[in-house]
Structure formats: structure tokens, C-alpha cells
mmCIF file of C-alpha atoms in Angstrom:
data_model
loop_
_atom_site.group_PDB
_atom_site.id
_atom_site.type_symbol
_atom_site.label_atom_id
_atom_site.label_comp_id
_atom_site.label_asym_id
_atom_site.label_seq_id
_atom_site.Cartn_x
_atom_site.Cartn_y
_atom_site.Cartn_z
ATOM 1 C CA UNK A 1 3.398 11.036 14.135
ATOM 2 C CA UNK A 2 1.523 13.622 13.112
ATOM 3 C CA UNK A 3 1.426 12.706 9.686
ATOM 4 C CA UNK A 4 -0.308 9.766 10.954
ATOM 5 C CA UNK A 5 -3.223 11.591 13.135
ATOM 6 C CA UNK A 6 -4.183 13.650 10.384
ATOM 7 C CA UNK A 7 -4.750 10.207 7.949
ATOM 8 C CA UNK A 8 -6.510 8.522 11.310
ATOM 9 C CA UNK A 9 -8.497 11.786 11.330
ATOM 10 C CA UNK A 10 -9.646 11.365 7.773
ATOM 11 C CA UNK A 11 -10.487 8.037 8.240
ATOM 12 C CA UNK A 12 -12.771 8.337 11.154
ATOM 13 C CA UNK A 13 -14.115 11.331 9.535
ATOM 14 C CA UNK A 14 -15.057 9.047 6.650
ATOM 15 C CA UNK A 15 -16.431 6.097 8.895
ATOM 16 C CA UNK A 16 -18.053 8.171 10.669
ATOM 17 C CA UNK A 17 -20.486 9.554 7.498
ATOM 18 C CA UNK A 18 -20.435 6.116 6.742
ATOM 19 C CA UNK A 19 -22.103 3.864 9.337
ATOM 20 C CA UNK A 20 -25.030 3.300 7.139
ATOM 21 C CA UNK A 21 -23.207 1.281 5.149
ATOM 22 C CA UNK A 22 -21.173 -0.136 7.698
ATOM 23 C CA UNK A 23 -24.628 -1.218 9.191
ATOM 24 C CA UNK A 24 -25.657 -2.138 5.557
ATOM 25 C CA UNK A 25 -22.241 -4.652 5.274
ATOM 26 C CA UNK A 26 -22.070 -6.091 8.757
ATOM 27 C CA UNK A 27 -26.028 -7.319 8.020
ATOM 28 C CA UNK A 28 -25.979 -9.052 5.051
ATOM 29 C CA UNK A 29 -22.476 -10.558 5.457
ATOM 30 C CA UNK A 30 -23.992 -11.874 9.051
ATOM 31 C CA UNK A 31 -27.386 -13.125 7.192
ATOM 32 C CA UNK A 32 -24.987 -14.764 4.663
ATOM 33 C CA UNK A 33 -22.909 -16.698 7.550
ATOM 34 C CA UNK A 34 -26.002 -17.945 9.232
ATOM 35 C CA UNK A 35 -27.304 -19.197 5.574
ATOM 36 C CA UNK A 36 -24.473 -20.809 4.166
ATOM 37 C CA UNK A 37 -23.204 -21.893 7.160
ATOM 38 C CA UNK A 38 -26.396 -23.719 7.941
ATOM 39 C CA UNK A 39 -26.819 -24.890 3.886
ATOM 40 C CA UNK A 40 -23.258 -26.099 3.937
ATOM 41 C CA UNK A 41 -23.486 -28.269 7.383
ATOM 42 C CA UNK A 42 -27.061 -29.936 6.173
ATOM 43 C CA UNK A 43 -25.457 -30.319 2.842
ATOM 44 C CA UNK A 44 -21.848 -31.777 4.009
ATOM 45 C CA UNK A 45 -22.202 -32.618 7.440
ATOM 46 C CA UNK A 46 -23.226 -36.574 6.722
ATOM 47 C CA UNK A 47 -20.485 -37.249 4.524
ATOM 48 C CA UNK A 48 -17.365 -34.224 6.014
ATOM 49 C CA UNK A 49 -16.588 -34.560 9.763
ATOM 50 C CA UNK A 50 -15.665 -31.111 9.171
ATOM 51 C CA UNK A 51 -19.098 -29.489 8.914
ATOM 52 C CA UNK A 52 -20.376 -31.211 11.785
ATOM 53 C CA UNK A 53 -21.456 -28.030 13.173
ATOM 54 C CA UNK A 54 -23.453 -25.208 12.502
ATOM 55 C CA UNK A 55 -20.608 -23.217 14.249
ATOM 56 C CA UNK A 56 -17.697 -25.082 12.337
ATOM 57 C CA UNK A 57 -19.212 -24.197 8.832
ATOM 58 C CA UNK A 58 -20.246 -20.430 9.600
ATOM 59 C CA UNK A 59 -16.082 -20.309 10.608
ATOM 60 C CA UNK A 60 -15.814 -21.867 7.015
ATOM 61 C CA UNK A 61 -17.890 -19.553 5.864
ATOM 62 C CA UNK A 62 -16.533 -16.697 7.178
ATOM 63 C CA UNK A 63 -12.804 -17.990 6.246
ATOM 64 C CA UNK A 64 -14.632 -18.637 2.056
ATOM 65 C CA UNK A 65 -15.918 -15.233 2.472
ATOM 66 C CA UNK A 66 -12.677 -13.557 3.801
ATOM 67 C CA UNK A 67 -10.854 -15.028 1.167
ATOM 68 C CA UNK A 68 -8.228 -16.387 3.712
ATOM 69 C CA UNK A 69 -9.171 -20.150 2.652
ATOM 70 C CA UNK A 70 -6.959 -21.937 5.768
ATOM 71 C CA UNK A 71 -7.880 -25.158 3.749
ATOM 72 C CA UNK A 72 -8.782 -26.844 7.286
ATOM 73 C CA UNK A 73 -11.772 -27.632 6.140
ATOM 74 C CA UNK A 74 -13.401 -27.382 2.268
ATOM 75 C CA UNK A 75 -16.561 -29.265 0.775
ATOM 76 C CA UNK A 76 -15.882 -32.745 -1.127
ATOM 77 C CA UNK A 77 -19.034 -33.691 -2.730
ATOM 78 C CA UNK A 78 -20.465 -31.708 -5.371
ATOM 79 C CA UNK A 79 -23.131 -30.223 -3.897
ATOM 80 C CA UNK A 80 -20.770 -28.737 -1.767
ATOM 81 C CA UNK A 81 -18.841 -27.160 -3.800
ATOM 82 C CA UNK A 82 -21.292 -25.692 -5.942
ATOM 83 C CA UNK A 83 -22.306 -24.033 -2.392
ATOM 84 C CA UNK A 84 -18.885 -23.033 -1.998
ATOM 85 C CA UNK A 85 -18.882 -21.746 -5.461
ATOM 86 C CA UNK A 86 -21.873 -19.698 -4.444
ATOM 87 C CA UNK A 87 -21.015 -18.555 -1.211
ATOM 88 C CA UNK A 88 -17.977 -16.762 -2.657
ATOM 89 C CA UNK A 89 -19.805 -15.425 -5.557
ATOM 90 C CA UNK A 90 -22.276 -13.256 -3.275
ATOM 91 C CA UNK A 91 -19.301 -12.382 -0.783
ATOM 92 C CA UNK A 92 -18.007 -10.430 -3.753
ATOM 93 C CA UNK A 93 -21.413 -8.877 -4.088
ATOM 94 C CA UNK A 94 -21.889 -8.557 -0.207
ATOM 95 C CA UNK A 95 -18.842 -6.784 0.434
ATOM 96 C CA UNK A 96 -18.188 -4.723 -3.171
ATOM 97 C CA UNK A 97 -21.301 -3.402 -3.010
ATOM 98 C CA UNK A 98 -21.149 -1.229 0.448
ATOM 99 C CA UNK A 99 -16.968 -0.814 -0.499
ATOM 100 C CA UNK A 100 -17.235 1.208 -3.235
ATOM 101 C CA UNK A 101 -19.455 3.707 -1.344
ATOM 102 C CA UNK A 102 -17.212 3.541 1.788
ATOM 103 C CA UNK A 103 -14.434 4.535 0.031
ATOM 104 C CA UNK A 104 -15.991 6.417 -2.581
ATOM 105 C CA UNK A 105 -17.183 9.071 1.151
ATOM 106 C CA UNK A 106 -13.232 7.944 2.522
ATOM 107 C CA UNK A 107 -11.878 10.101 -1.021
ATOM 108 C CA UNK A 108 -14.753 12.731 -0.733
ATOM 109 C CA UNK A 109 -14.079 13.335 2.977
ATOM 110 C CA UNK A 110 -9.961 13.796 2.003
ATOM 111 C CA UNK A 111 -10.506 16.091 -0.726
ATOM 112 C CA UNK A 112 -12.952 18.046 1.475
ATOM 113 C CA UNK A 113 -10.180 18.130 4.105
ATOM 114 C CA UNK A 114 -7.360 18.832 1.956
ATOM 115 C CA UNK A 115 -10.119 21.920 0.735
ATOM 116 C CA UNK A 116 -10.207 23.299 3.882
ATOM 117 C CA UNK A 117 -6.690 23.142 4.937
ATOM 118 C CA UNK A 118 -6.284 25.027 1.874
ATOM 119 C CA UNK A 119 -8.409 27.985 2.281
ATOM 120 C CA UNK A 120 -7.246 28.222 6.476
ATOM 121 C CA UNK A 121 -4.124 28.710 5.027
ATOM 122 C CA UNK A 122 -4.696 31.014 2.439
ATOM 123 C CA UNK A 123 -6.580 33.094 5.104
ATOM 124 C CA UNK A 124 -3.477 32.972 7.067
ATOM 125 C CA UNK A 125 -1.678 34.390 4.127
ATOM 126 C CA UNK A 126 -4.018 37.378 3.382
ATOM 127 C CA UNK A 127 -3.773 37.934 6.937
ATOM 128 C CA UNK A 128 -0.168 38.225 7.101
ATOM 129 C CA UNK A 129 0.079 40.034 4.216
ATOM 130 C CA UNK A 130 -2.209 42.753 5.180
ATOM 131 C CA UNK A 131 -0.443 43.159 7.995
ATOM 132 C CA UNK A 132 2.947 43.390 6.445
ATOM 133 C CA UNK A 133 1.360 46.108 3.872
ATOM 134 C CA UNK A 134 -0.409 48.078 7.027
ATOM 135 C CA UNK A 135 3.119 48.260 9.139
ATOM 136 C CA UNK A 136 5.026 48.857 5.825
ATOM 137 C CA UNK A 137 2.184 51.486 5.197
ATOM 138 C CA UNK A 138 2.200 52.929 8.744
ATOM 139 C CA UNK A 139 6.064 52.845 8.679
ATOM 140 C CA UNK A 140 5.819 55.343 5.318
ATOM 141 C CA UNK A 141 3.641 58.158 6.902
ATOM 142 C CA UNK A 142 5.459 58.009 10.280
ATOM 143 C CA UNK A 143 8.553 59.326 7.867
#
């Protein structure tokens, strides 16, 4: 379990230097929903009972975008799919772009961790070393 808390604790540590671009993702994937969602349903929603909704397409949107692809609902004319086409092409922009920083601050916050544990325990070390030498010391002169 406590292997556990201390990779939780490294990845809050990380999220939490790192709501900028959390901020940064959660915006333009949210601006993308409400656009393609809304191109989508004017473009299919004549012709595809299932983008008869503004609501119904942003979930297909969100399921493109995910990369989940239920396959409950999917474009059939063209236009449509070049949308689709689209709409997947910027998710990988939307969501690679903030990624790579987000974990990019996840591996500079472990190393920084790892860093620290490292020197508290080389203190410790010094410490008990120093104190080995001063009773081994103290033990000599009492003699």
C-alpha cells in the first residue's frame, strides 16, 4: 500500500503544477464538442436519425474524440465523414498537445522526488555515521 501512496503522491504533485494545462485541455476539447457536435448534426441530421440532436452528436463527438468509437452512431454521407475525418484529426492535436507537457512535469516532478528522497537519506547516513565515529571516539578516550 504504501508503494501505492507514494506513486498517488507523485501524481498529484504533478497535477497539481499542472492545472494550466489541465485548464488549457478541458477548453479546447469542450470548444471542439460544441463545434463539431453542432457541424456534424446540421451536416447529418436530415439524412442520419442519429444526429438528430445537438446533444446526440457532441456524445458522438466525444466517443470520435475518445477514440472509443461504440459504432452506435457514425456519419454516412460524405460530408460527414470528411467531418469525422476532421474531428479526429484535431483531437490528436487537442489532446497531444497539453499531454506531452503534463507528463513531460509528471517525469520532472518524479525525478525531483526520487532527488530528494535521496539526499534525506544520505543525511540520515552522515548522521548515523557521525554518531557511530563520536561514541566509537568517546569510547577510545574513556579507556
Amino acid at each position: 500500500l504504501s508503494l501505492f501512496d507514494f506513486h498517488i503522491k507523485i501524481i498529484f504533485l504533478a497535477l497539481s503544477t499542472s492545472v494550466s494545462e489541465l485548464f488549457f485541455l478541458i477548453f479546447f476539447w469542450s470548444i471542439a464538442i460544441i463545434f463539431f457536435g453542432s457541424l456534424i448534426h446540421y451536416t447529418e441530421g436530415n439524412t442520419n436519425n442519429n444526429f438528430d440532436s445537438i446533444p446526440r452528436s457532441a456524445w458522438w463527438v466525444v466517443v470520435t474524440m475518445s477514440s472509443v468509437g461504440y459504432g452506435d452512431c457514425y456519419p454516412t454521407t460524405w460530408k460527414g465523414k470528411v467531418i469525422g475525418s476532421l474531428c479526429i484529426m484535431s483531437c490528436m492535436l487537442v489532446l497531444a498537445l497539453p499531454m506531452t507537457v503534463i507528463i513531460s512535469k509528471v517525469t520532472r516532478t518524479y525525478h525531483a522526488y526520487i532527488q530528494k528522497e535521496n539526499r534525506i537519506e544520505l543525511r540520515r547516513q552522515m548522521v548515523s555515521s557521525k554518531q557511530t565515529e563520536s561514541s566509537n571516539h568517546n569510547d577510545s578516550t574513556a579507556v
